[in-house]
CSV table of N, CA and C in Angstrom, one decimal:
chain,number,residue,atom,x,y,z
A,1,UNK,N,89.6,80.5,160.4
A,1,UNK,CA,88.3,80.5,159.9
A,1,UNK,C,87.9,81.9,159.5
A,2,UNK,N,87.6,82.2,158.4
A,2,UNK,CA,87.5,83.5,157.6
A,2,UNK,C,86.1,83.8,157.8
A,3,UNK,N,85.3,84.7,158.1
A,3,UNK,CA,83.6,84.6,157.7
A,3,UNK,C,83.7,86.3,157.7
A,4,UNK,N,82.5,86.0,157.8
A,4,UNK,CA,81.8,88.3,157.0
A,4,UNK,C,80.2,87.7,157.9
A,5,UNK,N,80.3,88.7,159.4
A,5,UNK,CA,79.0,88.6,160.0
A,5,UNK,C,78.4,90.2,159.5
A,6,UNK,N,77.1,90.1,159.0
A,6,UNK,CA,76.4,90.9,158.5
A,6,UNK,C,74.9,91.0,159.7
A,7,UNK,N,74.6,92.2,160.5
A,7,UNK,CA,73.1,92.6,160.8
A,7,UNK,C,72.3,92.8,160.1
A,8,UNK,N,71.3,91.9,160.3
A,8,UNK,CA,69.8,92.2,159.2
A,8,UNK,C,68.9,93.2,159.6
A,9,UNK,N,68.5,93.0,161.2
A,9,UNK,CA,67.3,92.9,162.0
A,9,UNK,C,67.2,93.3,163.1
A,10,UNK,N,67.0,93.8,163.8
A,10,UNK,CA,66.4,94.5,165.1
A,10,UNK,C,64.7,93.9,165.7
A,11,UNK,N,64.4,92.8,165.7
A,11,UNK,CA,63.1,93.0,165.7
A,11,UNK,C,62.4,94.4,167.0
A,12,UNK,N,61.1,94.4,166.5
A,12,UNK,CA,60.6,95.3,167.4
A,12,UNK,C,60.2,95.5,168.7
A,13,UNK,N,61.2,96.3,169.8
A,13,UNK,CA,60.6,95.6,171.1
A,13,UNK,C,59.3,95.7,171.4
A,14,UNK,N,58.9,94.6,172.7
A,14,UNK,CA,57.9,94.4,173.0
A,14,UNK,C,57.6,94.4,174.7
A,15,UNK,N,58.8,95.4,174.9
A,15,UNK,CA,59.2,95.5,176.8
A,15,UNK,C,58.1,96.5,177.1
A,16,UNK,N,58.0,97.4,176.3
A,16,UNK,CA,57.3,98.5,176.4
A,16,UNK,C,56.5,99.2,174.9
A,17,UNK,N,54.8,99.4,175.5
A,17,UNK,CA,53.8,99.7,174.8
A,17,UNK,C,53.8,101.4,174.7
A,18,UNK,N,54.0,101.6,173.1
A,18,UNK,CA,54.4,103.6,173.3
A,18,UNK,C,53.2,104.2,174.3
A,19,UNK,N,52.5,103.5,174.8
A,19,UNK,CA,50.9,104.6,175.1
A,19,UNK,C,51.6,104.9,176.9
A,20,UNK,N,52.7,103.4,177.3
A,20,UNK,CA,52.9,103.3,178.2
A,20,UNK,C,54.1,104.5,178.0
A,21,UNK,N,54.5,104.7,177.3
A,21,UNK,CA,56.2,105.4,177.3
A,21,UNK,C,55.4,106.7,177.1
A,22,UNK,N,54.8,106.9,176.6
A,22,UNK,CA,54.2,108.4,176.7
A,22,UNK,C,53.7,109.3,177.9
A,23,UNK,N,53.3,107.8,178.6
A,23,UNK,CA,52.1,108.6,180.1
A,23,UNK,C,53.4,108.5,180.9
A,24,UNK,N,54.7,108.1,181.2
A,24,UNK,CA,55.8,108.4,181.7
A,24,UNK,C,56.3,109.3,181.0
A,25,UNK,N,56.6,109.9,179.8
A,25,UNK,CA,57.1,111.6,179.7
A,25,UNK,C,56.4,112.4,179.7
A,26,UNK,N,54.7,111.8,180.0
A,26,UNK,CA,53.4,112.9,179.8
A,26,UNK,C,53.6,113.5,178.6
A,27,UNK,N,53.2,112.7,177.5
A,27,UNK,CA,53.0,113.1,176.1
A,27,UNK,C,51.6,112.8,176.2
A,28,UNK,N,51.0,113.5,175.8
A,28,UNK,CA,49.9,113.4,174.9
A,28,UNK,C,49.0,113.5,174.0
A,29,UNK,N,50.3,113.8,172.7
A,29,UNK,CA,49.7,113.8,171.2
A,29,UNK,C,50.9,113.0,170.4
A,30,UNK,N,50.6,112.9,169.3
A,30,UNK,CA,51.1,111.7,168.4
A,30,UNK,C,52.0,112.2,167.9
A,31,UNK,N,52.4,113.1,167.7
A,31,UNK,CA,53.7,114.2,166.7
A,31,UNK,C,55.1,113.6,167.3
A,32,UNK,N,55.6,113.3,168.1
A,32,UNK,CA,56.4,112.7,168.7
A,32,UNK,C,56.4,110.7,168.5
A,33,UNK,N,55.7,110.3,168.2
A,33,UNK,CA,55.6,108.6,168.5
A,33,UNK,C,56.7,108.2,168.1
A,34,UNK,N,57.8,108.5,166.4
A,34,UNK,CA,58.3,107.9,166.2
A,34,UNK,C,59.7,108.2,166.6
A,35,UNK,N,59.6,109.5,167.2
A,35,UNK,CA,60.8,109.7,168.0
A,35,UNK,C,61.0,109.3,169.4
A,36,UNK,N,59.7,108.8,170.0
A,36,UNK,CA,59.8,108.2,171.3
A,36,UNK,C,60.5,106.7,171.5
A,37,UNK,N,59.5,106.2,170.0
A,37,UNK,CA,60.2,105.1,169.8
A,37,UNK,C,61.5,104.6,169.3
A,38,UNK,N,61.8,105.7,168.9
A,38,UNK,CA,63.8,105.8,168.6
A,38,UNK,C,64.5,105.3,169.7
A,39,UNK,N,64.2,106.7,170.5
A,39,UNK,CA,64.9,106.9,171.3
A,39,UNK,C,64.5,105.6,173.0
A,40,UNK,N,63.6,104.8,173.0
A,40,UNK,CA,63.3,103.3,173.5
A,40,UNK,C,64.4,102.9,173.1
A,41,UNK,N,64.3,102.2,171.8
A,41,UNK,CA,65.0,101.1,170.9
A,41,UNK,C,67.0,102.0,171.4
A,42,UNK,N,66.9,102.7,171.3
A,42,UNK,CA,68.1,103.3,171.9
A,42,UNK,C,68.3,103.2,172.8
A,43,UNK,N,67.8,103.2,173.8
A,43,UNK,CA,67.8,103.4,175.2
A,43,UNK,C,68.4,101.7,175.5
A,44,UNK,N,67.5,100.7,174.9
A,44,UNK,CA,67.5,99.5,175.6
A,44,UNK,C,68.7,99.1,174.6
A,45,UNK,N,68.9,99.4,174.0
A,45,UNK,CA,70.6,99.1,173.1
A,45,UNK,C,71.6,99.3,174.6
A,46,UNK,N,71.4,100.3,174.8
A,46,UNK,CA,72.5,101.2,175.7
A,46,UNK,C,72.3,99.9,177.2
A,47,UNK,N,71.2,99.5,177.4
A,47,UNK,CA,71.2,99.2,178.2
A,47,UNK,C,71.6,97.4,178.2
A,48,UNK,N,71.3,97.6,177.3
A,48,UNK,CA,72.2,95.4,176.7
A,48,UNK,C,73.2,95.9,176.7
A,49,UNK,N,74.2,96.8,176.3
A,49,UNK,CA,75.4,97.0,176.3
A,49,UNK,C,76.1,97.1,178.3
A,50,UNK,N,75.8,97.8,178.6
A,50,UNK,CA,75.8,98.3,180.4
A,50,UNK,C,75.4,96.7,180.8
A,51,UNK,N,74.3,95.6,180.2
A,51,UNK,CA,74.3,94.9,181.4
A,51,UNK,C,74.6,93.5,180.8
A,52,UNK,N,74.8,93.1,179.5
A,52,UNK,CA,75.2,92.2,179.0
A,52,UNK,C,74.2,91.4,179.0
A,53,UNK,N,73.2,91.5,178.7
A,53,UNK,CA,72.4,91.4,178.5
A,53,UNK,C,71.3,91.5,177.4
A,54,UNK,N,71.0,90.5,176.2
A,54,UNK,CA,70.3,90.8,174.9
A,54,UNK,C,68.5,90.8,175.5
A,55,UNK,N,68.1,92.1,175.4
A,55,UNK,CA,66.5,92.0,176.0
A,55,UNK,C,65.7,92.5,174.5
A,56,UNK,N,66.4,92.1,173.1
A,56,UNK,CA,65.6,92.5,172.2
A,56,UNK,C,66.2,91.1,171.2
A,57,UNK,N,65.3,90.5,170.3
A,57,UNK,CA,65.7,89.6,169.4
A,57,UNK,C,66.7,90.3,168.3
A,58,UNK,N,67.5,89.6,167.6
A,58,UNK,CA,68.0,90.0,166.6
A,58,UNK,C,68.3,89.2,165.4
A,59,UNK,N,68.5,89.7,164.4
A,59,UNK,CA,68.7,88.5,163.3
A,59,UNK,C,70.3,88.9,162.4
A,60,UNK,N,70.7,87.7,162.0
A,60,UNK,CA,71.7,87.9,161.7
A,60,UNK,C,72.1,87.4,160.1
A,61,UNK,N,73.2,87.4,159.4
A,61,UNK,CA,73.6,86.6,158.3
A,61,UNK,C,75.1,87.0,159.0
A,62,UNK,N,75.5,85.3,158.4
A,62,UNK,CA,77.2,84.8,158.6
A,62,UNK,C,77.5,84.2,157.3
A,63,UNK,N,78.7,84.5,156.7
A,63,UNK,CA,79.0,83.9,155.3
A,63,UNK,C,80.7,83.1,156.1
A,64,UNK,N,80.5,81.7,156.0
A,64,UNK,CA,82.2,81.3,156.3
A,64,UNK,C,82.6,81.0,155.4
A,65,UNK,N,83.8,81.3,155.0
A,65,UNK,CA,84.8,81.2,154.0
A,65,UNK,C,85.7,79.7,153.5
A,66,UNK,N,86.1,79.4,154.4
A,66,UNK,CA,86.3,78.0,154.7
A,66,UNK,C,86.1,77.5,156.0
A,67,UNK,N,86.5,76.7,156.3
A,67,UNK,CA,86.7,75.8,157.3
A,67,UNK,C,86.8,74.3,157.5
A,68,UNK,N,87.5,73.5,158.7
A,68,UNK,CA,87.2,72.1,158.6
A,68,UNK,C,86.1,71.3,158.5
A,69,UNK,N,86.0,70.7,159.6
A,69,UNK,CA,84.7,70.2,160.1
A,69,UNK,C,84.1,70.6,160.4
A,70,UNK,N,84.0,71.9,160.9
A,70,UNK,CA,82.5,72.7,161.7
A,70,UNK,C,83.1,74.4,161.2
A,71,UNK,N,82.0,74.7,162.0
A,71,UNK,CA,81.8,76.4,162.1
A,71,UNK,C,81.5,76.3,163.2
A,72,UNK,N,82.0,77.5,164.1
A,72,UNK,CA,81.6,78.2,165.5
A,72,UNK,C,81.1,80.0,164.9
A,73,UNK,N,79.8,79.8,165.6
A,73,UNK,CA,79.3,81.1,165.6
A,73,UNK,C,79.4,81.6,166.7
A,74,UNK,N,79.9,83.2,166.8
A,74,UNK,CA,80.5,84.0,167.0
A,74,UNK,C,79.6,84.2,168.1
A,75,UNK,N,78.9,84.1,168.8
A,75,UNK,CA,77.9,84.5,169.4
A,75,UNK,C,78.0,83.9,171.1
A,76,UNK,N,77.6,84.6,172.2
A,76,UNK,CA,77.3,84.1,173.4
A,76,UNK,C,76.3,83.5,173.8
A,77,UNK,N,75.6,84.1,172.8
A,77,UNK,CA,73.7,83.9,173.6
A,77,UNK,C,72.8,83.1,172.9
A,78,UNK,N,71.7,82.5,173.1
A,78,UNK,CA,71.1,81.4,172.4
A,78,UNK,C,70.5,82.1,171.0
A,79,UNK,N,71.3,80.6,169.9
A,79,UNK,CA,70.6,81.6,168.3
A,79,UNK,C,69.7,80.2,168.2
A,80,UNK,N,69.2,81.1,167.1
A,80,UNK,CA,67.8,79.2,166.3
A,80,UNK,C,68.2,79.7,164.5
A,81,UNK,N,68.6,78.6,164.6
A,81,UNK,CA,69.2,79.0,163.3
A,81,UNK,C,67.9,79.0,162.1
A,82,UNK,N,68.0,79.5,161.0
A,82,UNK,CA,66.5,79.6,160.0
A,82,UNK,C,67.0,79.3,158.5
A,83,UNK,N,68.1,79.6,158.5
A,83,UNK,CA,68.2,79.2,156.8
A,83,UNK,C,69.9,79.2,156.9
A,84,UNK,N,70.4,77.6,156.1
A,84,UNK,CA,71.5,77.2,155.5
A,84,UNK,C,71.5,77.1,154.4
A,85,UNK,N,72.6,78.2,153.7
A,85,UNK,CA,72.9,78.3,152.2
A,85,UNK,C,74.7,77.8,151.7
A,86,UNK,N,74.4,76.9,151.1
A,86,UNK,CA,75.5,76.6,150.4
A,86,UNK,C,76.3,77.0,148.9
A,87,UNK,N,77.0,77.5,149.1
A,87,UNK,CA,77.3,78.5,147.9
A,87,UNK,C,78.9,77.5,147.2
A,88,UNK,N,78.9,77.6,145.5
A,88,UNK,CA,79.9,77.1,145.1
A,88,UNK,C,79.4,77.3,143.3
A,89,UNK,N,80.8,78.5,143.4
A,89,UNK,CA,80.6,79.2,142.1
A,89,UNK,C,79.1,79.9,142.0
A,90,UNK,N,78.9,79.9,141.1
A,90,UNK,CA,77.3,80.5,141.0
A,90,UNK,C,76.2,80.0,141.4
A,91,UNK,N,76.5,79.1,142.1
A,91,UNK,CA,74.8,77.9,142.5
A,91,UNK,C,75.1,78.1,143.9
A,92,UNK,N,73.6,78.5,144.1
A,92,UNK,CA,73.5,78.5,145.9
A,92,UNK,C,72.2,77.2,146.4
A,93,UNK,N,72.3,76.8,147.3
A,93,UNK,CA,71.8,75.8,147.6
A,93,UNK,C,71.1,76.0,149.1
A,94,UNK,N,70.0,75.8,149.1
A,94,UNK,CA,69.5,75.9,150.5
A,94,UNK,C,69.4,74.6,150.9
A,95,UNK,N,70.3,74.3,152.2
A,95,UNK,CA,70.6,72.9,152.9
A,95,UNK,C,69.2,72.5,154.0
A,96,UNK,N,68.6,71.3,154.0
A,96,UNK,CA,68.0,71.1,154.8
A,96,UNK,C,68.0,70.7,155.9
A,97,UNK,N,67.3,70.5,157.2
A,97,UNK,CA,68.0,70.1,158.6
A,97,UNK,C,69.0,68.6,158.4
A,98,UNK,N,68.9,67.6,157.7
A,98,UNK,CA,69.1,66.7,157.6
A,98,UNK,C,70.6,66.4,156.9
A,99,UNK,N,70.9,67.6,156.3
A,99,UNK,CA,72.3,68.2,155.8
A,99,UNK,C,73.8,68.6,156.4
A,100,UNK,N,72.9,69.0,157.8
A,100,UNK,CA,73.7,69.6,158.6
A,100,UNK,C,73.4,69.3,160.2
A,101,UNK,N,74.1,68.9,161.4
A,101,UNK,CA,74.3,69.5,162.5
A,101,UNK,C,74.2,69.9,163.2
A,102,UNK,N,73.3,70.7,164.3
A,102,UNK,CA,74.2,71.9,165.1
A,102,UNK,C,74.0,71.5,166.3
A,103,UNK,N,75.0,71.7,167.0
A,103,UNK,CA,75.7,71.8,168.1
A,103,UNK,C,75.2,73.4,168.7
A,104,UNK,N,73.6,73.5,169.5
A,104,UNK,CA,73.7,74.6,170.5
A,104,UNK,C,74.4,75.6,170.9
A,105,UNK,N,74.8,74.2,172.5
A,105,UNK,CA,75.4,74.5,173.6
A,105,UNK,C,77.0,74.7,173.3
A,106,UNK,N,77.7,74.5,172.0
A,106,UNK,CA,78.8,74.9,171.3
A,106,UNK,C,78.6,75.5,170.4
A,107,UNK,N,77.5,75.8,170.1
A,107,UNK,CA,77.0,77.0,168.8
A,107,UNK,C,77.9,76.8,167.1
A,108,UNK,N,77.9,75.3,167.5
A,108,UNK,CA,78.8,74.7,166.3
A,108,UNK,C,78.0,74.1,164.9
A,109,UNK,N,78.0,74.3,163.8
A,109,UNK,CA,77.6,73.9,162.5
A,109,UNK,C,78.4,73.0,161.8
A,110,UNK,N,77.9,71.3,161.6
A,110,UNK,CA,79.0,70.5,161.5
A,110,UNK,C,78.0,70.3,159.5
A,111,UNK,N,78.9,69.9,158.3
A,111,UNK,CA,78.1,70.0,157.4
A,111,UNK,C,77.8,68.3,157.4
A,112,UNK,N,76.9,67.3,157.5
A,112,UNK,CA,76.9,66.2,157.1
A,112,UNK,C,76.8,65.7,155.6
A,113,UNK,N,77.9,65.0,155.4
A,113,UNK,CA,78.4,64.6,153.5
A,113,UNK,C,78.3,65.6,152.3
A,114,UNK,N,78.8,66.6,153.0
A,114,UNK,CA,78.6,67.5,152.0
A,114,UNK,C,80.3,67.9,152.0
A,115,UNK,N,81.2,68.0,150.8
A,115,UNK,CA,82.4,68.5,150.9
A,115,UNK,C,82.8,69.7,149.7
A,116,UNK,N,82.6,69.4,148.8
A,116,UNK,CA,82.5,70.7,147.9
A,116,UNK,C,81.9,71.8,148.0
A,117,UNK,N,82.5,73.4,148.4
A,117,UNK,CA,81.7,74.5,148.2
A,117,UNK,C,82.4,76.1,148.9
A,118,UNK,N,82.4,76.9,148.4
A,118,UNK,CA,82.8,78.3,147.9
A,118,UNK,C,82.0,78.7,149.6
A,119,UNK,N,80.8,78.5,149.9
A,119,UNK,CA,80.8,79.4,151.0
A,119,UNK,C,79.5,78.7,152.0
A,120,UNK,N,79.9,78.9,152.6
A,120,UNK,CA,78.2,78.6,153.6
A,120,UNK,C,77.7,80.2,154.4
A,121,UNK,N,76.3,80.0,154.1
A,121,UNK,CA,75.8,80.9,154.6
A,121,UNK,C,74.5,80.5,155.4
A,122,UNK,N,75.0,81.5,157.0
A,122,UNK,CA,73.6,80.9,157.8
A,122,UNK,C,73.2,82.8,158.0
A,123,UNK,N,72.0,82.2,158.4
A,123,UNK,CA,71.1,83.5,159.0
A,123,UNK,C,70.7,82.8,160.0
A,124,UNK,N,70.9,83.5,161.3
A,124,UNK,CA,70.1,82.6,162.3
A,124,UNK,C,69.3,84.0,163.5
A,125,UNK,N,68.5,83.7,164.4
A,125,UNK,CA,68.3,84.6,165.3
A,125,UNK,C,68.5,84.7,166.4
A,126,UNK,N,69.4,85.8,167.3
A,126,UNK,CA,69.8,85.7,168.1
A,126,UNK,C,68.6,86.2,169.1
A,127,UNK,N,68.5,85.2,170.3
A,127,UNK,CA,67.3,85.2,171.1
A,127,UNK,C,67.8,86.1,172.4
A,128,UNK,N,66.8,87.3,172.8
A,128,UNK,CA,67.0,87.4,174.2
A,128,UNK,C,66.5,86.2,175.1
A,129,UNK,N,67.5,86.9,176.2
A,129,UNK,CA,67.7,86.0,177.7
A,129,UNK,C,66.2,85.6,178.1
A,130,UNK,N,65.8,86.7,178.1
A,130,UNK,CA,64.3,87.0,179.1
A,130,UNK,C,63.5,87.2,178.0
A,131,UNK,N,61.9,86.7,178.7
A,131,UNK,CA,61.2,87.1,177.6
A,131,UNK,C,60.9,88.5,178.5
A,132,UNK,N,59.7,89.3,177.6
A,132,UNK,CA,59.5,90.8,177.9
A,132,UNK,C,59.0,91.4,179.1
A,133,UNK,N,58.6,89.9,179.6
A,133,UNK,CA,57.4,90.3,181.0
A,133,UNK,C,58.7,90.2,181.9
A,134,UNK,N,59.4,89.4,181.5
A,134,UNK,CA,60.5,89.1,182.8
A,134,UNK,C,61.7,89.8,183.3
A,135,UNK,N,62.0,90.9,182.1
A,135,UNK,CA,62.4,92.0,182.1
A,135,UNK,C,62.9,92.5,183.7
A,136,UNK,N,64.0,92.4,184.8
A,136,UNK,CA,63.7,92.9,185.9
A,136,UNK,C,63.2,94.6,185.7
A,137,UNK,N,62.7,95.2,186.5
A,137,UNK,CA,61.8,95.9,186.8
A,137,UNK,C,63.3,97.4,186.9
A,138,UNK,N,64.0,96.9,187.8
A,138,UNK,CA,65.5,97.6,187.8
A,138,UNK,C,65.9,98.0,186.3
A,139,UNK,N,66.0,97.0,185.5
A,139,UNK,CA,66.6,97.6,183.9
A,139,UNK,C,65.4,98.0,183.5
A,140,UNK,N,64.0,97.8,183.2
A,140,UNK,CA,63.0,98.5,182.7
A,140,UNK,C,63.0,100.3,183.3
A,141,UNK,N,63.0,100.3,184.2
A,141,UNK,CA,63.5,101.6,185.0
A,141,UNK,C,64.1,102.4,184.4
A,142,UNK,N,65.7,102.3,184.4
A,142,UNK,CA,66.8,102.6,184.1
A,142,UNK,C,66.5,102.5,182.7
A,143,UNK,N,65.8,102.3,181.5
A,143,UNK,CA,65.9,102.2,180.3
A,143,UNK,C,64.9,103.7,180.3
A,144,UNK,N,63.8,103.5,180.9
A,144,UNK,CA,62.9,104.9,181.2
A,144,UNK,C,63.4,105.8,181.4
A,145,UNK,N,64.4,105.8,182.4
A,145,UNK,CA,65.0,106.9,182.6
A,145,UNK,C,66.2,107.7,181.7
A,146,UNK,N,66.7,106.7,181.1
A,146,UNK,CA,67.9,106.9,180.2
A,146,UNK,C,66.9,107.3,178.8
A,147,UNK,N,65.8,106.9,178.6
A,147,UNK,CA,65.2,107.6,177.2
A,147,UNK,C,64.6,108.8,178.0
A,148,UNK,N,64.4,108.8,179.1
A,148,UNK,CA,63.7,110.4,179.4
A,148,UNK,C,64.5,111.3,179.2
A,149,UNK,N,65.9,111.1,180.2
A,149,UNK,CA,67.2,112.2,179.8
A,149,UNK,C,67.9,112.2,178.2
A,150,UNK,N,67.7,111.4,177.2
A,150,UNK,CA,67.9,111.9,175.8
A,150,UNK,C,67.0,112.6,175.4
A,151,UNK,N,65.5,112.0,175.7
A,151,UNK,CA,64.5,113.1,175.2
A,151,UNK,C,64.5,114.3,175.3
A,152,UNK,N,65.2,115.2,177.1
A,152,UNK,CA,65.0,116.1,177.3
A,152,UNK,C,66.1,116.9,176.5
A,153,UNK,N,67.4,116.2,175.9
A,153,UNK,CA,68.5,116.8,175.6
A,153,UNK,C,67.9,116.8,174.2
A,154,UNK,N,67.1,116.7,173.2
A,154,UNK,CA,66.2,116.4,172.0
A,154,UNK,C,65.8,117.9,172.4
């Protein structure tokens, strides 16, 4: 199975309010906001990576090349898929729910009666585990702390 996964999207977290990330490095003036918020969105990267854990949404595009009956997306964690594009030659076609399939808990895309076409393309969103409140208090921590020690090295 051939495909080309493409990142769109990061949406913006929502674990932490800058007014809140500031009175923990005792900032307080605005000349810094968008570097605090870098280095956040950094921090909690570092920290999905260390805990296997997705604590930020993300969005994606998948183009598959061929395949049989289905597609498996490459993914561990729960996606919702948002748009199915069918591609063949120069015509693209946005497929409706009723077109296609999916299989979740297999993260599988089956196409129904559709057999001619050059490529399928999904965008779908990859959901964090937890919503933001639920966040254990341990990784919110540890993400503070890990953006305080890059800030200081800044």
């Amino acid at each position: 199975m051939e495909y080309n996964l493409q990142f769109l999207e990061t949406y913006k977290q929502d674990i932490f309010k800058l007014e809140a990330v500031k009175h923990y490095f005792r900032v307080v003036h605005n000349q810094d906001d968008e570097m605090i918020s870098e280095i956040v969105q950094a921090s909690i990267e570092f920290a999905e990576k260390f805990t296997g854990q997705i604590l930020v949404n993300r969005f994606y595009r998948i183009v598959f090349y061929s395949f049989d009956d289905y597609v498996t997306i490459p993914s561990e964690n729960h996606i919702e898929l948002k748009r199915v594009i069918m591609r063949s030659g120069n015509e693209s076609y946005l497929l409706a729910k009723d077109q296609y399939r999916f299989d979740s808990g297999k993260q599988q895309l089956k196409l129904v009666s559709i057999k001619s076409f050059d490529s399928i393309e999904i965008e779908y969103l990859e959901r964090a585990k937890l919503e933001h409140n639920l966040v254990p208090c341990g990784i919110k921590l540890a993400v503070l702390n890990y953006a305080l020690i890059y800030r200081d090295w800044e």
